[in-house]
PDB file of C-alpha atoms and ligand atoms in Angstrom:
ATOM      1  CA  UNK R   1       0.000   0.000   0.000  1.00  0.00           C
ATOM      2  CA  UNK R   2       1.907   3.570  -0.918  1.00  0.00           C
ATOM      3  CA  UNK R   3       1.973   5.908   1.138  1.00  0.00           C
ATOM      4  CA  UNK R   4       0.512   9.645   0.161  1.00  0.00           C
ATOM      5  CA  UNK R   5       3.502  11.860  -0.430  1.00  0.00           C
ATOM      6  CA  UNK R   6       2.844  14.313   3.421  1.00  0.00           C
ATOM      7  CA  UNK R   7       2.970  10.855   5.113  1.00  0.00           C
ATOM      8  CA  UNK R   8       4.568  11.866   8.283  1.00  0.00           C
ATOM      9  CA  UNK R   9       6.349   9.034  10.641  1.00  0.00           C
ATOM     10  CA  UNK R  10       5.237  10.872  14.512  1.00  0.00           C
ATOM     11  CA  UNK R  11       5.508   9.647  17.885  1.00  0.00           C
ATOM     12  CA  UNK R  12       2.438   7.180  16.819  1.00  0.00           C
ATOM     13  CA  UNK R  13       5.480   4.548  15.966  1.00  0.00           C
ATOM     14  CA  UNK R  14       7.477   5.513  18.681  1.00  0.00           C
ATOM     15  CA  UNK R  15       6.653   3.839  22.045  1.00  0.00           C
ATOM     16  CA  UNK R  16       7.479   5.835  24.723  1.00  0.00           C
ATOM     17  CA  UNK R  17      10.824   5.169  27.190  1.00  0.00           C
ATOM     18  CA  UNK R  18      10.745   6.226  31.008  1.00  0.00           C
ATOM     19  CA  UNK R  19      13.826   7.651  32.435  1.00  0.00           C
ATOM     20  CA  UNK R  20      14.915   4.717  34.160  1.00  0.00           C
ATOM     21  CA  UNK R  21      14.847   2.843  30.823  1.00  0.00           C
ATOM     22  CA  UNK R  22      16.496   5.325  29.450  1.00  0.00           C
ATOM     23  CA  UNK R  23      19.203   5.475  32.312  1.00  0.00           C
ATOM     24  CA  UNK R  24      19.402   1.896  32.167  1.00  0.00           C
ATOM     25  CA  UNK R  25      19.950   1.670  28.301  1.00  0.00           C
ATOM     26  CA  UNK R  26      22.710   4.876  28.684  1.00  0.00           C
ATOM     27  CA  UNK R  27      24.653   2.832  31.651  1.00  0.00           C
ATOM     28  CA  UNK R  28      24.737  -0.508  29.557  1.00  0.00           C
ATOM     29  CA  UNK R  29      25.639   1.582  25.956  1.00  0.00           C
ATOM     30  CA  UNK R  30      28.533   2.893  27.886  1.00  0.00           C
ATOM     31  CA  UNK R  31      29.960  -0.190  29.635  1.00  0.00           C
ATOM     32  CA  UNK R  32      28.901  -2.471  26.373  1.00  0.00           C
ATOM     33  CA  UNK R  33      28.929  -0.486  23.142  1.00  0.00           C
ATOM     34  CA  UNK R  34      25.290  -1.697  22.685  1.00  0.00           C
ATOM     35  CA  UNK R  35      22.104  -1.299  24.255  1.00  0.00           C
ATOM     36  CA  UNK R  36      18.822  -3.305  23.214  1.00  0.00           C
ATOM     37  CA  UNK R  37      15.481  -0.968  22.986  1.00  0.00           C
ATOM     38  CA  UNK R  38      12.898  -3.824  23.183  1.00  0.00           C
ATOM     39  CA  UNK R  39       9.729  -2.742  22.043  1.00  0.00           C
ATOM     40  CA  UNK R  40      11.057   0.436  20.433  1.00  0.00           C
ATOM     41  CA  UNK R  41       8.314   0.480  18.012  1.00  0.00           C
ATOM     42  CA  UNK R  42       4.493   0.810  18.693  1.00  0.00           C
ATOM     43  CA  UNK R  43       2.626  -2.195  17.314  1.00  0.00           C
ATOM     44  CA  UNK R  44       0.971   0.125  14.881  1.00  0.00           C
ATOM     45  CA  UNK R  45       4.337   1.474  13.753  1.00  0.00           C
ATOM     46  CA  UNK R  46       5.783  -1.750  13.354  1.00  0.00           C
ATOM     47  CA  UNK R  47       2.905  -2.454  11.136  1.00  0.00           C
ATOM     48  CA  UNK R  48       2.918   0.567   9.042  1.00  0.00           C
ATOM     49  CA  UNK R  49       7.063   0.105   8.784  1.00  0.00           C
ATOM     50  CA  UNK R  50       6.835  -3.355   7.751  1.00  0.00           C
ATOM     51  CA  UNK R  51       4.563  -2.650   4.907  1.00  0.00           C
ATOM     52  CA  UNK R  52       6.429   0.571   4.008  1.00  0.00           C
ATOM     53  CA  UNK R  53       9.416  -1.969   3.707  1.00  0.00           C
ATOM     54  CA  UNK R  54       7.144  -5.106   1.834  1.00  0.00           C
ATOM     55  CA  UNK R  55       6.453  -1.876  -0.649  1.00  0.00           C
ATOM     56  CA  UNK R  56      10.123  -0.789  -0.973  1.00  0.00           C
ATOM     57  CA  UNK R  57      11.725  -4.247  -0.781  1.00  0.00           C
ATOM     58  CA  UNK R  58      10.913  -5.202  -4.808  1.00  0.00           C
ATOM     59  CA  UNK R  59      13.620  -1.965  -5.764  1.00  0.00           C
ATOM     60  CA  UNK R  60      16.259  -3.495  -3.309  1.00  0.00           C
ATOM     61  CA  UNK R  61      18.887  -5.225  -4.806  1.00  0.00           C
ATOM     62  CA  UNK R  62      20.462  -9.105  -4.215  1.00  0.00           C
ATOM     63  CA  UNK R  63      24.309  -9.005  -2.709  1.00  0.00           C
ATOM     64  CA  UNK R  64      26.402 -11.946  -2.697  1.00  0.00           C
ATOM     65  CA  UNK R  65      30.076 -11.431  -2.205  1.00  0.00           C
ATOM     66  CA  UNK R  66      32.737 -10.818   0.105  1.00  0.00           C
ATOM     67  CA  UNK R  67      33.649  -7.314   1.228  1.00  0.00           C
ATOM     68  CA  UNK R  68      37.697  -7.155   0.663  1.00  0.00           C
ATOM     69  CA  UNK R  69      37.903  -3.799   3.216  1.00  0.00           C
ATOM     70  CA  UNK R  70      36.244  -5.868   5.725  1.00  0.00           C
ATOM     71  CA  UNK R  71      38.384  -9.009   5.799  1.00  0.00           C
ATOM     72  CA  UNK R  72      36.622 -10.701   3.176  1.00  0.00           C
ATOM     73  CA  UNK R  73      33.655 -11.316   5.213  1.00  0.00           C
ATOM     74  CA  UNK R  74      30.602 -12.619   3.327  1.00  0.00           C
ATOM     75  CA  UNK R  75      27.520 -10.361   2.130  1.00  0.00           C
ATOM     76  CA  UNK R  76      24.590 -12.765   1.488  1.00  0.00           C
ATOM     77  CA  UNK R  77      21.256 -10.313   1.288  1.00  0.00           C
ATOM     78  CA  UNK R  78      19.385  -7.866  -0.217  1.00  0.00           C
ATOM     79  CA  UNK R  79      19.852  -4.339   0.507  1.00  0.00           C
ATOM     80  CA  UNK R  80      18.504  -0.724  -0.425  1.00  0.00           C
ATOM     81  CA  UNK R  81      20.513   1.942  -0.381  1.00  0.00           C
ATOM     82  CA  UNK R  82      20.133   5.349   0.897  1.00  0.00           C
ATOM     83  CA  UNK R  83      19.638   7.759  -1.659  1.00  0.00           C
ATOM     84  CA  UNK R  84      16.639   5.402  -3.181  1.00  0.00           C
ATOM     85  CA  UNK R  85      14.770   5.514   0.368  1.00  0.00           C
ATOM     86  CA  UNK R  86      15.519   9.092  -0.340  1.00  0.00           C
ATOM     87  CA  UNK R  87      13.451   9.320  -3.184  1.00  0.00           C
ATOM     88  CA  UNK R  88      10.881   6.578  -2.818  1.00  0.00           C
ATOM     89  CA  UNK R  89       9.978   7.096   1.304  1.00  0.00           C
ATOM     90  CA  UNK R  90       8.966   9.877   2.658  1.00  0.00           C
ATOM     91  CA  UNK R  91       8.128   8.121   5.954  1.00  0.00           C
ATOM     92  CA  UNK R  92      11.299   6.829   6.459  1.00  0.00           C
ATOM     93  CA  UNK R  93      13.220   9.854   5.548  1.00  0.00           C
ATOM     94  CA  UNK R  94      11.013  11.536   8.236  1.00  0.00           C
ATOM     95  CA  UNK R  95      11.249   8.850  10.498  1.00  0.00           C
ATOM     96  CA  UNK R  96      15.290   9.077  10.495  1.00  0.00           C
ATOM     97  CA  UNK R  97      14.994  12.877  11.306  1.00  0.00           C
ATOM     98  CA  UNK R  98      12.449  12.587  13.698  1.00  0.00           C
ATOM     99  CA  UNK R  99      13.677  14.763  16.751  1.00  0.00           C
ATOM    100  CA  UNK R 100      12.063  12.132  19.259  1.00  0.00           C
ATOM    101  CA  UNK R 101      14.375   9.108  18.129  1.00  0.00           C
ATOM    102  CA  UNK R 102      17.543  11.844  17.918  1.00  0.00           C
ATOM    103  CA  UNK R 103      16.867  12.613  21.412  1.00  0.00           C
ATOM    104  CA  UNK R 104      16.352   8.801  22.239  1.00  0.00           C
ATOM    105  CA  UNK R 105      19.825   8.114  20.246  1.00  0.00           C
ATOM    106  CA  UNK R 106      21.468  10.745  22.115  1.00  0.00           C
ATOM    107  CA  UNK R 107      20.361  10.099  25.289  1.00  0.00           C
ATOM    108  CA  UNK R 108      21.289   7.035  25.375  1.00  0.00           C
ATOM    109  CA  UNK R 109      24.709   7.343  23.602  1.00  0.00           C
ATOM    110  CA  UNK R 110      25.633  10.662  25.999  1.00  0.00           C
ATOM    111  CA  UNK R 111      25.720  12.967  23.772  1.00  0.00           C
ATOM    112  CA  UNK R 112      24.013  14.933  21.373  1.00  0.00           C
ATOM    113  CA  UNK R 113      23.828  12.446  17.636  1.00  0.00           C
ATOM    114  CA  UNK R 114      23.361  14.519  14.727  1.00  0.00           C
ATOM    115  CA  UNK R 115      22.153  13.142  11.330  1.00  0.00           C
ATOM    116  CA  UNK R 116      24.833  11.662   8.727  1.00  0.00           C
ATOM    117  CA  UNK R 117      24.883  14.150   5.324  1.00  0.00           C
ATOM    118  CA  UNK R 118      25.768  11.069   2.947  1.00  0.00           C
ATOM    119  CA  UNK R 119      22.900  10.329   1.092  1.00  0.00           C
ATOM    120  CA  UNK R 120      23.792   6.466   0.801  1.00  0.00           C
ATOM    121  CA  UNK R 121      24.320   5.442   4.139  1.00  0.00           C
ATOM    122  CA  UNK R 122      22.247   7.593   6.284  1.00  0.00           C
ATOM    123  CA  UNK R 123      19.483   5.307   5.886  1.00  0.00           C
ATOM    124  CA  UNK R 124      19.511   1.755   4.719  1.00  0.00           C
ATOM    125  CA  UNK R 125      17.187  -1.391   4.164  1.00  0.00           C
ATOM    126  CA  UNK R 126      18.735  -4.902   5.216  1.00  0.00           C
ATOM    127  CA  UNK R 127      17.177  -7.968   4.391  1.00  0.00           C
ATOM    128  CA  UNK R 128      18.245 -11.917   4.572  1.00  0.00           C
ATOM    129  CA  UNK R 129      15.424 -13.895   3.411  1.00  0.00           C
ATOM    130  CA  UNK R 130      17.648 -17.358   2.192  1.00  0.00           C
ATOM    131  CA  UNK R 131      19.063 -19.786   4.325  1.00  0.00           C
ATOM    132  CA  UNK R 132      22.362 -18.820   4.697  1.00  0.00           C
ATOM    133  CA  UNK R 133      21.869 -15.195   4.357  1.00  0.00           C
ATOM    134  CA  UNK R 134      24.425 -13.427   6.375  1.00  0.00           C
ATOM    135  CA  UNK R 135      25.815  -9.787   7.018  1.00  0.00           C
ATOM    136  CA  UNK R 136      29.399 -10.315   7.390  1.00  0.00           C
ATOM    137  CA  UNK R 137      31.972  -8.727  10.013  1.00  0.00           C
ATOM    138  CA  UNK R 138      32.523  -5.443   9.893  1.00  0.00           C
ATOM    139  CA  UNK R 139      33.039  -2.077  11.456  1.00  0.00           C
ATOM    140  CA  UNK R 140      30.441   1.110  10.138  1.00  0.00           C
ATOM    141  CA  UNK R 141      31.979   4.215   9.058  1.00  0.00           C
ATOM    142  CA  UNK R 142      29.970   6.355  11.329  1.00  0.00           C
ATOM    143  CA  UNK R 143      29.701   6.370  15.299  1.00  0.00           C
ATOM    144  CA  UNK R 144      25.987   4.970  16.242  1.00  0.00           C
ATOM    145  CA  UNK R 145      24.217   2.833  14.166  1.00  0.00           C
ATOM    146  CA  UNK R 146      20.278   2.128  15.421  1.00  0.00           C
ATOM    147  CA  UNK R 147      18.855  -1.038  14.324  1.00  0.00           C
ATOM    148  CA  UNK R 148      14.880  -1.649  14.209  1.00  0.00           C
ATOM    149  CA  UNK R 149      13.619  -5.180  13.626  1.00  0.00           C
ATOM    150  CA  UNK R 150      10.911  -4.738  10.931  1.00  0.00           C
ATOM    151  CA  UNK R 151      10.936  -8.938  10.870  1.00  0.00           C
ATOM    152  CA  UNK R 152      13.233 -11.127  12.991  1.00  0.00           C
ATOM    153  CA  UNK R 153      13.427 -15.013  12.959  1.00  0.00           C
ATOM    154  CA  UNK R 154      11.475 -16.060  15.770  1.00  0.00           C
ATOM    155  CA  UNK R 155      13.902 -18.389  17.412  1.00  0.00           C
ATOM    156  CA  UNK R 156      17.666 -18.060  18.063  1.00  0.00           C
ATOM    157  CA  UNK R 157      17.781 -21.042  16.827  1.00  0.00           C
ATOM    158  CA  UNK R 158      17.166 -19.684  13.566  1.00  0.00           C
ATOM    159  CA  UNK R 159      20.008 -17.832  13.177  1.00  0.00           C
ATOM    160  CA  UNK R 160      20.243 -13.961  12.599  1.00  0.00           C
ATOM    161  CA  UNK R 161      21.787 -13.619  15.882  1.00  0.00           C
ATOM    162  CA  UNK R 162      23.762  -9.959  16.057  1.00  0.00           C
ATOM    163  CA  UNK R 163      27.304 -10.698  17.061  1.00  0.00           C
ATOM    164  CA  UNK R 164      29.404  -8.050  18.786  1.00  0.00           C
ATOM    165  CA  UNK R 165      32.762  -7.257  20.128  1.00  0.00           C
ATOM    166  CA  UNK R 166      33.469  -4.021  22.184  1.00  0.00           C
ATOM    167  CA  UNK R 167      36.562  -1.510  21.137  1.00  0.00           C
ATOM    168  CA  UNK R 168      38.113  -4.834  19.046  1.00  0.00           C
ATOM    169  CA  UNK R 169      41.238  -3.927  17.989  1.00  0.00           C
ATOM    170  CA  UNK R 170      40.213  -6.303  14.477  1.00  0.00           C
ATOM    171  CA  UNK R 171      37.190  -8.269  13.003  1.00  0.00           C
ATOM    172  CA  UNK R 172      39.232 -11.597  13.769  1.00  0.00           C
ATOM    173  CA  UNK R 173      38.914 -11.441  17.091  1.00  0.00           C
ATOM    174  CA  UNK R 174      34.919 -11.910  16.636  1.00  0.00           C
ATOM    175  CA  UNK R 175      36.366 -16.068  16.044  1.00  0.00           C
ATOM    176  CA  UNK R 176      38.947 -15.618  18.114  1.00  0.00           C
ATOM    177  CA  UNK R 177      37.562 -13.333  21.387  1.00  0.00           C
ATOM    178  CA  UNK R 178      34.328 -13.840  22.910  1.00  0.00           C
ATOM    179  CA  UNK R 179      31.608 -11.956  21.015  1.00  0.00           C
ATOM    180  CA  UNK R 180      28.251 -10.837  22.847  1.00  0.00           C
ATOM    181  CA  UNK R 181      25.053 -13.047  20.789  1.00  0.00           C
ATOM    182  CA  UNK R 182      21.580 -11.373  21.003  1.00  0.00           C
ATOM    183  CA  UNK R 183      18.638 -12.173  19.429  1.00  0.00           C
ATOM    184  CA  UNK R 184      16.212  -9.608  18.338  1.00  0.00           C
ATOM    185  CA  UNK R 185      12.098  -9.702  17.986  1.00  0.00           C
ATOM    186  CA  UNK R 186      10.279  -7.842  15.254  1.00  0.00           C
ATOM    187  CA  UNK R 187       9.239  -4.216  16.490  1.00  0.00           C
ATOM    188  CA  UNK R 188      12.607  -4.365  18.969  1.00  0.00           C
ATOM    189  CA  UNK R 189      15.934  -2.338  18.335  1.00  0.00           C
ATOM    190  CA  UNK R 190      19.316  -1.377  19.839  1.00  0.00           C
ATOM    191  CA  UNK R 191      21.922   1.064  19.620  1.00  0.00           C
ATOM    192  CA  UNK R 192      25.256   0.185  19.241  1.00  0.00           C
ATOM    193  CA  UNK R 193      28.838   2.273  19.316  1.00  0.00           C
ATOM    194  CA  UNK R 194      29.529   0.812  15.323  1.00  0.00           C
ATOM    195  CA  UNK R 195      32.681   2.628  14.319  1.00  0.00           C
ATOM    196  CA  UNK R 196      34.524   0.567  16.974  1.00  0.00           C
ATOM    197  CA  UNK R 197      32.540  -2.776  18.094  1.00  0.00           C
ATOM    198  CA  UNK R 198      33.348  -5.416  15.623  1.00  0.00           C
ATOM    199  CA  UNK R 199      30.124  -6.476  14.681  1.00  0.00           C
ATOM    200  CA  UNK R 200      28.080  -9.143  12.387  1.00  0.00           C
ATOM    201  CA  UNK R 201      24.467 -11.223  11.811  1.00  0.00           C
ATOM    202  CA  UNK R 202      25.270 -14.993  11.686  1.00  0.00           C
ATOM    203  CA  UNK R 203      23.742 -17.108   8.831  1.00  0.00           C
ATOM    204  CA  UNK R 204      20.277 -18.177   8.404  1.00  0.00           C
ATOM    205  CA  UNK R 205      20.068 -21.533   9.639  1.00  0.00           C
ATOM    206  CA  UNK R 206      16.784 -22.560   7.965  1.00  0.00           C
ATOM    207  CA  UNK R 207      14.597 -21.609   4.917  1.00  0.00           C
ATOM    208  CA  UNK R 208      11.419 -19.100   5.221  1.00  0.00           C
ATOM    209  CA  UNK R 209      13.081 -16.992   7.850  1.00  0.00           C
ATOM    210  CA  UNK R 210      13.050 -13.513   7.282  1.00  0.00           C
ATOM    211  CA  UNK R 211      15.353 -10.636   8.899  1.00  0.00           C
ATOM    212  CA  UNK R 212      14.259  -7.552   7.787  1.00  0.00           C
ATOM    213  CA  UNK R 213      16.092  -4.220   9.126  1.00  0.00           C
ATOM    214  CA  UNK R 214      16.440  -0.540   9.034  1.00  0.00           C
ATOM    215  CA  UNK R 215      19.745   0.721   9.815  1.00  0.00           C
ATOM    216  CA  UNK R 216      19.947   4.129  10.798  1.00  0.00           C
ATOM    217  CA  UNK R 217      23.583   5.906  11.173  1.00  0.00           C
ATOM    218  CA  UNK R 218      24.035   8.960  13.129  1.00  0.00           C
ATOM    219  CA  UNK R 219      27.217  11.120  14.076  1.00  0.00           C
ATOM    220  CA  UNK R 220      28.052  14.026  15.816  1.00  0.00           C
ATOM    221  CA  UNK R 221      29.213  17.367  15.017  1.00  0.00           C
ATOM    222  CA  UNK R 222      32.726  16.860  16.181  1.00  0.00           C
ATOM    223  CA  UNK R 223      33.355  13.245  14.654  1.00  0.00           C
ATOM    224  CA  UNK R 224      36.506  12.574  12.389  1.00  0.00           C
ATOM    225  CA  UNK R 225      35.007  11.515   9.120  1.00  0.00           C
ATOM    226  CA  UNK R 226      36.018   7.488   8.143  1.00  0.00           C
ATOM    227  CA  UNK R 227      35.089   6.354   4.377  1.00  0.00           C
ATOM    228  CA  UNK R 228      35.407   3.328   3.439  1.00  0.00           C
ATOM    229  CA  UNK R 229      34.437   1.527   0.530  1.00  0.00           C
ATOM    230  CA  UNK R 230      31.977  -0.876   2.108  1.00  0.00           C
ATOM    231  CA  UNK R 231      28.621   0.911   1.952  1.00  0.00           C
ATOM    232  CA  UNK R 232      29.351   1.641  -1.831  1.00  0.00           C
ATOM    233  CA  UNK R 233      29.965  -1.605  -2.189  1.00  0.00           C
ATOM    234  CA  UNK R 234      26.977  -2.925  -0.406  1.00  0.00           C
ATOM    235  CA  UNK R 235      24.145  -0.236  -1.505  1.00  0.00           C
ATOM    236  CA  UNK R 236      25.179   1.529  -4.569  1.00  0.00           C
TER     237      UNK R 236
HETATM  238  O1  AKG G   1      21.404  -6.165  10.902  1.00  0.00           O
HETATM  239  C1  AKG G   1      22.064  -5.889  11.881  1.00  0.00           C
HETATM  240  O2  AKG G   1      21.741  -6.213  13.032  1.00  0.00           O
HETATM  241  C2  AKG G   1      23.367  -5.118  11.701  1.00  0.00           C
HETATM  242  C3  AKG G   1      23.343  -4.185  10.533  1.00  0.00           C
HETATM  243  C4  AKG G   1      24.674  -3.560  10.311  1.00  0.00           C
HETATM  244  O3  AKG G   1      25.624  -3.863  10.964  1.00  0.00           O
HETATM  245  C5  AKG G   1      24.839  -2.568   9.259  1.00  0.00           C
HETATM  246  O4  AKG G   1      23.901  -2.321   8.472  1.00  0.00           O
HETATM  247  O5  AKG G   1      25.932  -1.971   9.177  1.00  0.00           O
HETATM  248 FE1  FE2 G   2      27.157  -2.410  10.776  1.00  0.00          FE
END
């Protein structure tokens, strides 16, 4: 179902956070690098989201290969970039702006997250949907990267797990360290610190599971700028 053009994403998909969640989130981003937001979306927003995304999804494009600037870690999904969410959703362009979820993000990261200019990464669309599918190790080139689960295997067992390594000095120690494993429900997110927590999603272990994402990157005003080569590679 498209949306009309003056859709507006508002706090209707937001749920709302106390202050001791938000404490709680803030004290666990800081020791961890990560911090879940269960239940970040409203089940209405979820909804809406999930069929803004079934809508979108047909434009996205299939990725298999492996990412040489990331250790030649795997990319096995389908992914939209940016700058076509730019032209194609209003509601999620709005949605990344929105000043509630800016002053979630920066509440809970300690301090104040601006939006990323770069019109391909800003705002992306992530999907596995084979067994197998897998978003390989890797480091983001921006600061905070919020995740929201638009649909989410429904087991761990399944596979889709987020992997994570705190201030790694490389990806290898994700096999060779101890990496954090957390499974995620549709309608959930987290934040994590992604410029320097080694991070990936582990393979779909079965067929007709379905991991569908939004990845939102934020920085802030002072942040050294870090390209690398992997977004172009994985959304242009
Ligand atoms: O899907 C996830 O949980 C991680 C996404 C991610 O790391 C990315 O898009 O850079
Ligand atoms: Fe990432």
């Amino acid at each position: 179902m498209p949306y009309p053009s003056d859709r507006k994403a508002s706090s209707m998909h937001l749920a709302p956070h106390t202050v001791e969640q938000k404490a709680a989130a803030r004290l666990r981003f800081e020791t961890d690098g990560y911090s879940p937001l269960p239940g970040l979306l409203t089940p209405d927003g979820l909804g809406e989201l999930r069929a803004e995304a079934q809508r979108l999804v047909d434009r996205a494009r299939r990725r298999d290969f492996t990412m040489s600037c990331m250790d030649d870690s795997p990319r096995h999904m389908t992914t939209l970039g940016g700058h076509d969410i730019a032209r194609d959703s209003p509601l999620l362009c709005e949605l990344y702006g929105n000043p509630s979820l800016l002053g979630l993000v920066s509440e809970v990261a300690g301090e104040p997250a601006v939006t990323v200019p770069d019109p391909l990464e800003r705002h992306v669309l992530n999907v596995l949907h084979r067994q197998g599918d897998t978003h390989g190790a890797h480091t983001d080139d921006y600061p905070y990267a919020l995740v929201i689960f638009l649909e989410a295997p429904q087991s761990p067992d399944d596979g889709g797990l987020l992997q994570y390594l705190p201030r790694a000095g490389s990806l290898a120690e994700l096999d060779t360290g101890q990496p954090h494993s957390v499974h995620h429900r549709a309608g959930d997110a987290y934040l994590l610190r992604s410029d320097t927590t080694a991070h990936r999603v582990t393979p779909l272990t079965r067929p007709g599971v379905r991991r569908t994402v939004l990845n939102f990157a934020y920085t802030t005003r002072s942040a050294a700028p870090r390209r690398t080569q992997s977004a172009r590679e994985l959304y242009s």
